[in-house]
Coordinates of C-alpha atoms and ligand atoms in Angstrom, one line a residue:
M1 CA -4.7 16.7 25.3
S2 CA -2.8 20.1 25.8
Q3 CA -4.0 23.5 24.2
S4 CA -1.4 23.4 22.1
N5 CA -3.2 19.8 20.4
P6 CA -6.8 20.2 20.6
I7 CA -9.5 18.1 19.3
L8 CA -11.0 18.8 16.0
H9 CA -14.0 18.1 15.9
P10 CA -15.6 18.1 13.1
R11 CA -17.5 20.4 10.8
K12 CA -21.3 20.1 10.1
G13 CA -23.3 17.5 6.8
I14 CA -24.5 14.6 5.5
H15 CA -22.1 11.7 6.2
N16 CA -22.6 8.0 5.4
L17 CA -21.8 7.1 8.8
E18 CA -23.9 9.2 11.0
K19 CA -23.6 7.4 14.3
Y20 CA -20.6 5.7 15.6
E21 CA -21.4 4.4 19.3
E22 CA -24.8 3.2 17.7
T23 CA -23.2 1.6 14.6
Y24 CA -20.5 0.5 16.3
E25 CA -22.7 -1.8 19.3
Q26 CA -25.3 -2.9 15.9
F27 CA -22.8 -4.1 13.4
K28 CA -22.4 -7.3 11.7
W29 CA -20.2 -7.9 8.8
D30 CA -22.9 -10.2 6.8
S31 CA -25.2 -7.0 7.0
V32 CA -23.0 -5.2 4.3
H33 CA -23.6 -8.8 2.1
P34 CA -26.9 -7.7 0.6
H35 CA -25.5 -5.3 -1.7
F36 CA -23.3 -8.0 -3.8
S37 CA -24.5 -9.3 -6.2
W38 CA -23.2 -12.5 -6.1
F39 CA -25.9 -12.5 -3.0
K40 CA -28.6 -13.3 -5.4
T41 CA -26.6 -14.9 -8.1
D42 CA -23.9 -17.3 -5.6
K43 CA -21.6 -15.3 -8.3
V44 CA -18.8 -14.3 -6.5
N45 CA -15.6 -12.2 -8.3
M46 CA -14.2 -8.8 -7.5
A47 CA -13.3 -7.6 -11.0
Y48 CA -17.2 -8.0 -12.2
E49 CA -18.7 -6.3 -9.2
C50 CA -16.0 -3.5 -9.2
I51 CA -17.2 -2.9 -13.3
D52 CA -19.6 -4.8 -15.3
R53 CA -22.3 -5.5 -12.2
H54 CA -22.6 -0.7 -12.1
V55 CA -23.3 -0.9 -16.8
E56 CA -25.9 -4.3 -16.2
D57 CA -27.0 -1.5 -13.7
G58 CA -26.8 1.7 -16.2
Y59 CA -24.1 3.3 -15.4
G60 CA -22.4 2.5 -18.0
E61 CA -21.5 6.0 -19.6
K62 CA -20.7 7.3 -16.2
E63 CA -16.9 8.0 -15.8
A64 CA -14.3 5.1 -14.2
L65 CA -11.0 6.6 -14.8
V66 CA -9.8 9.8 -15.3
Y67 CA -5.9 9.5 -16.6
I68 CA -4.2 12.4 -16.0
N69 CA -0.5 13.3 -16.9
G70 CA 1.3 16.8 -17.3
T71 CA -1.1 18.1 -19.8
T72 CA -2.8 15.0 -20.7
K73 CA -5.9 14.4 -19.5
E74 CA -7.7 11.1 -20.6
S75 CA -11.0 9.5 -19.6
L76 CA -12.6 5.6 -19.3
T77 CA -16.4 5.2 -18.5
F78 CA -17.3 2.1 -16.9
S79 CA -18.3 1.0 -20.2
E80 CA -15.5 1.5 -21.3
L81 CA -13.1 -0.5 -18.6
K82 CA -15.8 -3.3 -18.5
R83 CA -14.7 -3.8 -22.6
R84 CA -11.4 -3.2 -22.0
T85 CA -10.6 -5.8 -18.9
D86 CA -13.5 -8.1 -21.0
E87 CA -10.7 -8.3 -24.0
W88 CA -7.9 -8.8 -21.4
A89 CA -9.4 -11.2 -19.9
H90 CA -10.2 -13.4 -22.7
L91 CA -7.2 -12.5 -24.2
L92 CA -5.3 -14.3 -21.3
K93 CA -8.0 -17.5 -21.4
S94 CA -7.3 -17.6 -25.1
Q95 CA -3.2 -17.7 -23.9
G96 CA -5.1 -20.4 -21.0
V97 CA -4.5 -18.7 -18.1
K98 CA -6.4 -20.6 -15.3
K99 CA -7.8 -19.9 -11.9
G100 CA -5.3 -19.3 -9.4
D101 CA -2.0 -19.5 -12.3
R102 CA 0.1 -16.3 -11.0
V103 CA 0.1 -13.4 -13.4
F104 CA 2.2 -10.9 -12.2
T105 CA 1.7 -7.0 -13.6
F106 CA 4.7 -4.4 -13.9
L107 CA 3.8 -1.7 -15.7
P108 CA 2.9 2.3 -14.4
K109 CA 0.7 3.8 -13.3
N110 CA -1.9 3.7 -15.8
Q111 CA -4.9 2.5 -17.6
E112 CA -3.6 -0.6 -18.8
G113 CA -1.9 -0.9 -15.4
Y114 CA -4.9 -0.7 -14.2
I115 CA -7.1 -2.9 -17.1
A116 CA -4.2 -5.6 -16.4
I117 CA -4.7 -6.0 -12.3
L118 CA -8.5 -6.6 -12.9
A119 CA -8.4 -9.0 -15.8
V120 CA -6.5 -11.2 -14.4
I121 CA -8.0 -11.1 -11.0
K122 CA -11.7 -11.2 -14.1
V123 CA -10.1 -14.4 -14.8
G124 CA -9.9 -16.4 -12.0
A125 CA -6.5 -15.9 -11.0
I126 CA -4.6 -15.2 -8.2
V127 CA -2.1 -10.9 -10.4
G128 CA 0.7 -9.9 -7.9
P129 CA 0.9 -6.0 -8.3
L130 CA 5.1 -4.7 -8.5
F131 CA 6.1 -1.5 -8.1
E132 CA 7.0 0.4 -10.8
A133 CA 9.7 0.6 -9.3
F134 CA 11.4 -2.3 -8.9
M135 CA 15.1 -3.5 -9.8
E136 CA 16.0 -6.9 -10.8
D137 CA 16.6 -8.2 -6.9
A138 CA 12.7 -7.0 -6.2
I139 CA 11.3 -8.4 -8.7
Y140 CA 12.9 -11.5 -9.0
D141 CA 12.3 -12.3 -5.1
R142 CA 8.8 -12.6 -5.8
M143 CA 8.2 -13.6 -9.5
Y144 CA 10.1 -16.8 -8.1
D145 CA 8.6 -17.1 -4.6
C146 CA 5.4 -17.2 -6.1
E147 CA 5.7 -19.2 -8.8
A148 CA 4.2 -16.3 -11.7
S149 CA 3.5 -19.0 -15.1
V150 CA 2.6 -14.9 -16.8
L151 CA 4.0 -12.1 -16.8
L152 CA 2.2 -8.1 -18.0
T153 CA 4.3 -5.7 -18.8
N154 CA 6.1 -2.7 -21.3
A155 CA 9.8 -4.0 -23.0
E156 CA 11.6 -0.6 -21.2
L157 CA 10.0 -2.3 -17.2
L158 CA 10.8 -5.3 -19.2
E159 CA 14.7 -5.0 -19.3
R160 CA 14.9 -5.4 -15.4
V161 CA 13.1 -8.9 -14.9
P162 CA 15.2 -11.5 -14.5
V163 CA 13.4 -13.6 -17.5
D164 CA 16.3 -16.3 -16.9
K165 CA 16.0 -16.4 -13.7
L166 CA 12.5 -18.1 -13.6
P167 CA 11.4 -21.0 -14.0
E168 CA 8.3 -21.6 -13.8
L169 CA 8.2 -17.8 -16.1
H170 CA 6.4 -19.7 -19.3
S171 CA 4.7 -15.6 -21.3
I172 CA 4.9 -12.4 -21.3
Y173 CA 3.1 -9.6 -22.4
I174 CA 4.0 -6.3 -23.7
T175 CA 1.9 -3.4 -24.6
D176 CA 3.8 -2.3 -26.7
D177 CA 2.9 -3.3 -30.3
L178 CA 6.5 -4.1 -31.4
D179 CA 8.2 -7.5 -32.3
H180 CA 10.2 -8.2 -28.8
P181 CA 12.4 -11.2 -29.3
I182 CA 10.8 -13.1 -25.8
A183 CA 7.5 -11.4 -25.4
Q184 CA 4.4 -11.1 -26.8
S185 CA 2.7 -7.5 -28.0
I186 CA -0.9 -7.5 -26.6
P187 CA -2.5 -4.5 -28.8
R188 CA -1.3 -7.1 -32.4
L189 CA -3.1 -10.4 -30.0
L190 CA -5.8 -9.2 -29.4
K191 CA -7.0 -8.1 -33.2
E192 CA -6.3 -12.8 -33.4
T193 CA -8.7 -12.3 -30.2
S194 CA -12.1 -14.5 -30.1
F195 CA -14.4 -12.4 -27.1
E196 CA -17.0 -14.8 -27.9
G197 CA -18.1 -16.1 -24.4
E198 CA -18.1 -15.2 -20.8
A199 CA -14.9 -12.5 -19.8
V200 CA -15.9 -13.3 -16.5
Q201 CA -14.4 -17.1 -14.7
W202 CA -16.7 -16.8 -11.3
V203 CA -15.0 -18.0 -8.0
G204 CA -15.5 -18.7 -4.6
L205 CA -15.3 -15.6 -1.9
N206 CA -12.0 -17.7 -0.3
D207 CA -10.5 -18.0 -3.0
G208 CA -6.9 -16.4 -3.7
M209 CA -7.0 -12.9 -5.4
I210 CA -4.2 -10.8 -5.4
I211 CA -1.1 -10.7 -3.9
H212 CA 1.3 -8.6 -1.9
Y213 CA 4.8 -9.0 -1.1
T214 CA 5.7 -7.5 1.9
S215 CA 8.7 -7.2 4.5
G216 CA 9.3 -7.1 8.0
S217 CA 12.3 -8.0 10.3
T218 CA 14.2 -11.1 8.9
G219 CA 14.1 -12.8 5.2
K220 CA 12.5 -12.1 2.2
P221 CA 9.6 -9.9 1.6
K222 CA 6.7 -12.8 1.6
G223 CA 3.8 -13.0 0.1
V224 CA 0.0 -11.6 1.4
L225 CA -2.7 -13.2 -0.8
H226 CA -5.4 -11.2 -0.1
A227 CA -8.8 -12.9 -0.8
H228 CA -11.9 -12.3 -3.4
R229 CA -14.0 -11.8 0.2
V230 CA -12.2 -8.5 0.7
M231 CA -14.3 -6.6 -1.3
I232 CA -16.6 -6.7 2.0
Q233 CA -14.4 -4.5 4.1
Q234 CA -13.5 -2.8 1.9
F235 CA -16.4 -1.7 -0.1
Q236 CA -18.0 -0.3 3.2
T237 CA -14.8 1.0 4.4
G238 CA -15.1 3.5 1.6
K239 CA -19.3 4.5 2.1
W240 CA -17.8 4.8 6.3
V241 CA -14.1 5.9 6.2
L242 CA -13.2 6.8 2.1
D243 CA -17.5 8.8 3.3
L244 CA -18.1 8.6 -1.6
R245 CA -21.0 9.4 -2.5
E246 CA -22.4 9.4 -6.6
D247 CA -20.8 12.4 -7.5
D248 CA -17.1 12.3 -5.7
V249 CA -13.7 12.1 -7.7
Y250 CA -11.3 10.3 -5.8
W251 CA -8.2 10.1 -5.4
C252 CA -5.4 7.7 -4.4
T253 CA -2.0 9.0 -5.1
A254 CA -0.2 5.8 -3.9
H255 CA 1.5 2.7 -6.8
P256 CA -1.0 -0.3 -6.9
G257 CA 1.8 -2.0 -6.1
W258 CA 1.3 -1.3 -2.8
V259 CA -1.3 -2.2 -1.0
T260 CA -3.1 1.3 -0.8
G261 CA -3.2 1.1 -4.4
S262 CA -4.2 -1.7 -4.7
S263 CA -7.6 -1.6 -2.4
Y264 CA -8.4 2.1 -2.0
G265 CA -6.7 3.2 -5.5
I266 CA -9.2 0.1 -7.1
F267 CA -11.3 -2.3 -5.3
A268 CA -12.8 0.9 -2.6
P269 CA -14.3 3.6 -4.9
W270 CA -15.2 1.2 -7.6
L271 CA -17.1 -1.3 -5.7
N272 CA -18.4 2.1 -4.6
R273 CA -19.1 3.6 -9.0
T274 CA -16.2 6.4 -7.7
T275 CA -14.7 8.5 -10.3
V276 CA -11.2 6.8 -9.8
V277 CA -8.5 9.7 -10.9
V278 CA -5.1 7.8 -12.0
H279 CA -2.0 10.3 -11.6
G280 CA 1.1 9.3 -14.1
G281 CA 4.5 10.5 -13.0
R282 CA 6.0 10.9 -10.7
F283 CA 5.4 13.4 -6.8
K284 CA 5.2 17.8 -7.4
A285 CA 4.0 19.8 -5.3
D286 CA 2.9 22.0 -8.7
E287 CA 1.6 18.8 -11.1
W288 CA -0.2 17.0 -7.8
F289 CA -2.4 20.3 -7.0
Q290 CA -3.2 20.7 -10.7
A291 CA -4.2 17.2 -10.8
I292 CA -7.1 18.2 -8.6
E293 CA -7.5 20.9 -10.4
D294 CA -8.2 19.8 -13.4
T295 CA -9.9 16.2 -12.3
G296 CA -11.7 18.5 -9.7
V297 CA -11.3 16.0 -6.9
T298 CA -13.1 16.0 -4.6
V299 CA -11.9 12.7 -1.5
W300 CA -8.9 12.3 -1.8
Y301 CA -6.1 9.9 0.3
S302 CA -2.5 10.0 0.3
A303 CA 0.5 10.1 3.5
P304 CA 2.0 11.8 5.6
T305 CA 5.6 12.1 3.5
A306 CA 3.9 13.5 0.4
F307 CA 1.7 15.9 2.9
R308 CA 4.8 17.1 4.4
L309 CA 6.1 17.5 0.6
L310 CA 3.4 20.0 0.2
M311 CA 3.7 22.1 3.6
N312 CA 6.7 23.1 2.3
D313 CA 5.8 24.0 -0.8
T314 CA 2.0 25.9 1.0
D315 CA 3.2 29.0 -0.9
K316 CA 2.1 27.7 -4.6
I317 CA -1.3 26.7 -3.3
K318 CA -3.1 30.3 -4.1
N319 CA -2.1 29.5 -7.6
F320 CA -4.6 27.5 -7.7
N321 CA -7.9 26.6 -6.9
L322 CA -8.7 23.4 -5.6
S323 CA -12.2 24.6 -3.4
S324 CA -13.5 21.0 -4.9
L325 CA -11.8 19.1 -2.6
R326 CA -13.9 18.9 0.7
H327 CA -12.4 15.0 3.0
I328 CA -9.6 14.3 3.3
L329 CA -7.5 11.2 4.3
S330 CA -3.8 10.2 5.2
V331 CA -2.6 6.9 5.6
G332 CA 1.0 3.7 6.0
E333 CA 3.0 6.5 8.8
P334 CA 2.4 8.4 12.0
L335 CA 0.2 11.4 10.4
N336 CA 1.7 14.6 12.6
P337 CA -0.3 17.0 14.8
E338 CA 2.3 19.6 12.1
V339 CA 0.5 17.8 9.3
I340 CA -3.3 18.1 10.6
T341 CA -2.7 21.9 11.5
W342 CA -1.3 22.9 8.3
G343 CA -4.4 21.0 6.6
L344 CA -6.0 22.7 8.8
D345 CA -4.8 26.0 7.1
A346 CA -4.3 25.0 3.6
F347 CA -7.7 23.4 2.7
N348 CA -9.3 23.7 5.8
I349 CA -10.1 20.6 6.0
R350 CA -9.9 17.8 8.9
I351 CA -7.0 15.3 7.4
H352 CA -7.8 11.8 8.7
D353 CA -5.5 9.7 9.9
T354 CA -6.0 5.5 9.5
W355 CA -4.2 2.2 9.9
W356 CA -3.8 -1.1 9.1
M357 CA -1.6 -3.3 6.7
T358 CA -0.6 -5.5 4.1
E359 CA -2.2 -8.5 6.0
T360 CA -5.4 -6.5 7.0
G361 CA -6.4 -5.4 4.2
A362 CA -8.3 -2.7 4.8
Q363 CA -8.4 0.2 7.0
L364 CA -9.4 -1.6 10.7
I365 CA -8.4 2.2 13.2
V366 CA -10.1 5.4 11.9
N367 CA -11.0 9.1 11.9
L368 CA -14.3 8.8 10.4
P369 CA -14.7 12.4 9.3
T370 CA -18.4 12.4 11.9
A371 CA -15.8 11.8 14.6
A372 CA -13.6 14.2 16.5
I373 CA -10.4 14.2 16.0
K374 CA -7.2 13.4 18.5
P375 CA -4.4 15.0 17.0
G376 CA -2.2 12.2 17.6
S377 CA -3.8 9.0 17.1
M378 CA -5.3 7.6 14.3
G379 CA -8.5 7.1 15.2
R380 CA -11.3 4.5 16.9
A381 CA -11.8 0.3 15.7
L382 CA -13.9 1.1 13.1
P383 CA -17.8 -0.8 13.8
G384 CA -17.2 -5.5 13.1
I385 CA -13.3 -4.5 14.7
T386 CA -12.4 -5.5 17.3
A387 CA -8.6 -3.9 18.8
G388 CA -7.0 -4.1 22.0
I389 CA -3.4 -3.4 23.1
I390 CA -2.3 -6.6 24.6
D391 CA 1.2 -8.4 26.6
L392 CA 2.6 -11.4 24.8
E393 CA 0.3 -14.0 26.5
G394 CA -2.4 -11.9 25.0
N395 CA -4.2 -9.8 27.9
E396 CA -5.1 -7.6 27.5
V397 CA -3.1 -4.1 29.4
K398 CA -4.8 -0.8 31.3
R399 CA -6.5 1.3 28.6
G400 CA -3.5 4.2 28.7
E401 CA -0.3 1.4 28.8
F402 CA 1.3 0.5 26.3
G403 CA 1.6 -2.6 24.2
L404 CA 1.5 -4.3 21.4
L405 CA -2.0 -3.3 18.7
A406 CA -3.4 -6.7 18.1
I407 CA -7.5 -7.0 16.4
K408 CA -9.1 -9.2 17.5
K409 CA -10.1 -12.9 14.2
G410 CA -12.7 -12.9 11.9
W411 CA -12.6 -9.6 9.6
P412 CA -13.8 -9.8 5.9
S413 CA -11.7 -8.6 4.2
M414 CA -8.0 -10.6 6.9
M415 CA -5.2 -11.8 4.5
K416 CA -6.2 -16.2 3.9
E417 CA -2.5 -16.9 3.8
I418 CA 1.0 -16.6 3.6
W419 CA 2.7 -18.0 0.7
K420 CA 4.0 -21.2 1.5
N421 CA 4.2 -19.8 4.6
E422 CA 2.0 -21.7 7.2
E423 CA 5.1 -21.3 10.0
K424 CA 4.3 -17.3 9.2
Y425 CA 0.5 -16.5 8.6
Q426 CA 1.2 -18.7 12.5
S427 CA 3.2 -16.5 13.9
Y428 CA 1.3 -13.8 13.9
F429 CA -1.5 -14.8 16.2
I430 CA -1.9 -15.2 20.2
N431 CA -5.5 -16.3 20.5
D432 CA -7.2 -15.3 18.9
W433 CA -6.2 -12.0 18.6
Y434 CA -4.1 -11.1 15.0
V435 CA -0.6 -9.1 16.5
S436 CA 0.2 -6.2 14.4
G437 CA 4.3 -5.7 15.3
D438 CA 2.6 -2.2 16.0
L439 CA 3.1 -0.8 19.7
A440 CA 0.3 1.6 21.5
R441 CA -2.1 2.7 23.3
M442 CA -5.6 3.7 23.3
D443 CA -7.5 6.0 25.6
E444 CA -11.0 5.4 27.5
E445 CA -12.7 6.6 24.8
G446 CA -11.0 4.1 22.6
Y447 CA -8.0 6.3 20.3
V448 CA -5.2 4.6 19.5
F449 CA -2.3 6.5 19.8
F450 CA 1.0 5.1 17.2
Q451 CA 3.7 4.4 19.2
G452 CA 6.7 2.4 16.9
R453 CA 7.4 -0.7 16.0
N454 CA 7.4 -3.4 18.5
D455 CA 10.8 -5.8 15.6
D456 CA 12.9 -3.6 12.9
M457 CA 11.1 -3.4 9.8
I458 CA 11.8 0.3 8.5
N459 CA 9.1 2.6 7.9
S460 CA 10.3 5.5 5.1
S461 CA 8.1 8.1 3.0
G462 CA 4.8 5.0 4.6
E463 CA 7.3 2.3 2.4
R464 CA 7.7 -0.9 5.0
I465 CA 11.3 -1.7 4.1
G466 CA 13.4 -5.0 4.9
P467 CA 16.5 -4.2 6.9
F468 CA 17.7 -7.9 5.8
E469 CA 16.3 -7.4 2.6
V470 CA 18.8 -4.1 2.2
E471 CA 21.8 -6.0 4.0
S472 CA 21.8 -8.6 2.1
K473 CA 22.1 -6.7 -1.5
L474 CA 24.4 -4.7 1.0
I475 CA 27.2 -7.3 1.4
E476 CA 27.3 -8.7 -2.1
H477 CA 29.2 -4.9 -2.7
P478 CA 32.5 -6.8 -3.7
A479 CA 33.7 -4.2 -0.2
V480 CA 31.3 -4.4 2.2
V481 CA 31.3 -7.8 4.8
E482 CA 29.5 -7.2 7.3
A483 CA 26.2 -5.3 7.4
G484 CA 23.9 -3.8 9.6
V485 CA 20.4 -1.2 8.4
I486 CA 17.8 0.3 10.1
G487 CA 15.0 2.8 10.4
K488 CA 17.0 6.0 11.6
P489 CA 14.1 8.8 12.6
D490 CA 13.9 11.4 10.3
P491 CA 11.8 14.2 10.5
L492 CA 10.4 14.4 6.9
R493 CA 10.2 10.6 5.9
G494 CA 9.7 8.9 9.1
E495 CA 12.9 7.8 8.7
I496 CA 15.2 6.8 6.4
V497 CA 17.5 4.1 5.9
K498 CA 20.4 4.0 7.3
A499 CA 23.4 1.8 6.6
F500 CA 26.3 0.5 9.1
I501 CA 28.5 -0.7 7.3
V502 CA 32.4 -3.2 7.9
L503 CA 34.4 -2.8 4.5
T504 CA 37.2 -5.4 3.7
D505 CA 40.5 -5.2 4.0
A506 CA 40.8 -4.1 0.7
Y507 CA 39.1 -1.2 0.7
T508 CA 39.4 2.1 2.8
E509 CA 36.4 4.7 3.5
S510 CA 35.9 7.8 0.7
E511 CA 33.0 9.3 -0.5
E512 CA 33.0 7.9 -4.3
L513 CA 32.8 4.4 -2.0
L514 CA 29.9 5.0 -0.2
K515 CA 28.8 6.7 -3.3
D516 CA 29.1 3.6 -5.5
I517 CA 27.4 1.1 -2.6
Q518 CA 24.2 2.7 -3.0
T519 CA 23.9 2.9 -6.8
F520 CA 24.5 -0.4 -6.4
V521 CA 22.1 -1.0 -3.4
R522 CA 19.7 1.2 -5.6
F523 CA 20.7 0.0 -9.2
K524 CA 19.9 -3.3 -8.1
L525 CA 17.0 -3.6 -4.4
A526 CA 14.7 -0.6 -5.6
A527 CA 15.4 3.6 -4.8
H528 CA 13.1 3.1 -2.2
A529 CA 15.6 0.8 -0.8
M530 CA 19.0 2.2 -0.7
P531 CA 20.0 3.8 2.3
R532 CA 20.4 7.6 2.3
E533 CA 23.1 7.4 5.4
I534 CA 25.9 4.7 5.1
E535 CA 28.9 5.2 8.4
V536 CA 31.7 2.8 8.2
L537 CA 32.5 0.6 11.2
E538 CA 35.9 -1.4 12.7
E539 CA 33.0 -3.9 13.4
L540 CA 29.3 -4.7 13.9
P541 CA 27.2 -5.5 18.1
K542 CA 26.6 -8.9 17.8
T543 CA 24.8 -11.6 20.1
P544 CA 27.6 -13.6 22.1
I545 CA 26.9 -17.0 21.3
S546 CA 25.4 -16.9 18.5
G547 CA 26.9 -13.3 16.3
K548 CA 23.0 -11.6 15.1
I549 CA 24.1 -8.3 14.3
L550 CA 22.1 -6.0 17.5
R551 CA 20.5 -4.2 15.1
R552 CA 18.3 -2.7 18.3
I553 CA 22.0 -1.1 19.7
L554 CA 22.9 0.2 16.8
K555 CA 19.5 1.8 16.6
A556 CA 19.9 3.5 20.5
Q557 CA 23.2 4.5 19.9
E558 CA 21.8 6.6 16.8
I559 CA 19.1 8.3 18.5
E560 CA 21.2 9.1 21.2
K561 CA 23.9 10.8 18.7
L562 CA 20.6 12.7 17.6
E563 CA 19.4 13.6 20.7
Q564 CA 23.4 14.9 21.2
G565 CA 23.1 17.0 18.2
D566 CA 24.5 15.0 15.5
R567 CA 27.7 16.0 16.3
Y568 CA 30.1 13.0 14.6
H569 CA 27.8 12.6 11.6
V570 CA 29.0 14.0 8.4
P571 CA 25.8 13.0 6.3
L572 CA 26.2 12.3 2.4
Ligands
LIG601 O1 3.4 0.4 11.5 C1 2.6 0.7 10.7 C2 2.4 1.9 9.5 O2 2.6 0.8 8.8 C3 1.9 0.0 9.0 C4 2.3 -1.3 7.8 O3 2.7 -1.3 6.6 P1 2.0 -2.0 5.5 O4 2.1 -3.0 5.1 O5 3.2 -1.3 3.8 O6 1.0 -1.2 5.0 C5 0.5 0.0 5.4 C6 -0.3 0.9 4.3 C7 -2.0 -0.2 4.9 C8 1.8 -0.7 10.2 O7 2.6 -1.6 11.0 N1 1.5 2.6 9.8 C9 0.1 1.8 8.7 N2 -0.4 3.0 9.0 C10 0.2 4.6 10.0 C11 1.2 3.1 10.3 N3 2.3 4.3 11.6 C12 1.3 4.4 12.2 N4 0.1 5.9 11.8 C13 -1.4 4.5 10.9 N5 -2.5 5.0 10.2

């Protein structure tokens, strides 16, 4: 560690996991089971464990959800959340939704968005939460692959859903109180629904519960299916890593369409009976600081790009009382030491990096509140987790050397399957190692340092973007014959999507055309997948025999240009 990167020692205080080394030696995941009601009853359901059991244990009047959006602030107690998810669950049951059905939700970050997800889980169906900013093609890819039969949305978002192209979709419900030609109104149906009988459908720990689609370097997004057993690890990491306690007010900034927004925006905090803040609306530094002040956030989980954006507005911090904050965490992209230093200056709190993936269901490598942080490191493997740096044969490399970051099979929140794609699921494993696709090194003390990806996957602002999806969309534009897409290093967003395209003979390059191509991707696929830079080339580098576009060469050339000061490039 250099002088400019000192080890950051924890502040004194009581924390949920005090003795890392000792716990790491002794801990077994089975020891968490007695916490859950199914340990005694054999009746499993994530929604029950997140809400109903707290009401039964006498915490019905505790605040469960605080929704904040501008000047609006509304809250729901655990009893209210139970009543509303029960009502929606009865409605879904009465409409014929059964265990194992795929029910998608496409809703904003508000109370109904959260109620919808929990109600689907309550009836034993598999929920597929869609990110609010998805456009037609991103929605289609996911719902079609998953053969979704039911959709919970609102009239405005429904306009983006290509209903005619989804043959399995037979029922659409909207949260608006209005007549709609193809959808039924939830508030109206609720007036006719009988709430008799049990709302919860009991399931098994290994039954499917939630599906998140995620991108890799090839093909369309893949459906990562998680089972109810994820709760074991989500509960325990909520306790150890988020360090949640009875009086905490917790804010996870991710939308539940992404795995952080479900695993740590819904399940981990509510399994721990914590008050959850849900912030509606888009990112704005003032609004975020205001939300912390107004709701008294104590534990805050966000991402490096968000912190870097807030860093630009550091001068605004003095206008707010943020003294409630006691613990801050980060996920999704490399947390640069400058951000940690900023956190210390701005809040007098260390920012704790955490590493995991959609496929892993919960945190695996973490900086704990009680442990030293080595800036630049993502932390160490949690108790119950064996992390290794391996070569392509599955052998561990020497400490300090770079290799593939891998985890020994057998942790509770590991994905159940890749939807309808056993081959893809199997491709994650070398012997008994789950191979993440990340490159990293581990020091003598077990601290893991992230280096990059071993494939072409792009990570922009913590969002995982598949180059193939963007390339496929680009070549649908009439002016584009070929496209190669890479992640270009960017100081704010980690990476930005950059596209190299070859134009058809009928078109010539102009600023207007490039803007049109950008808009095409933005409104067909999703805003975060839009190439922020487009460069027109005469031809793309390809493999000589198969003619595959060599993204690696495009990326290497781009990095070289950056190193030379980006003399040739004129950004859009
Ligand atoms: O490359 C790693 C990066 O994000 C990938 C997983 O993306 P996703 O499935 O969308 O899940 C994101 C949130 C859990 C990883 O393979 N990543 C995640 N956390 C970190 C990270 N890269 C560096 N540091 C992290 N803490």
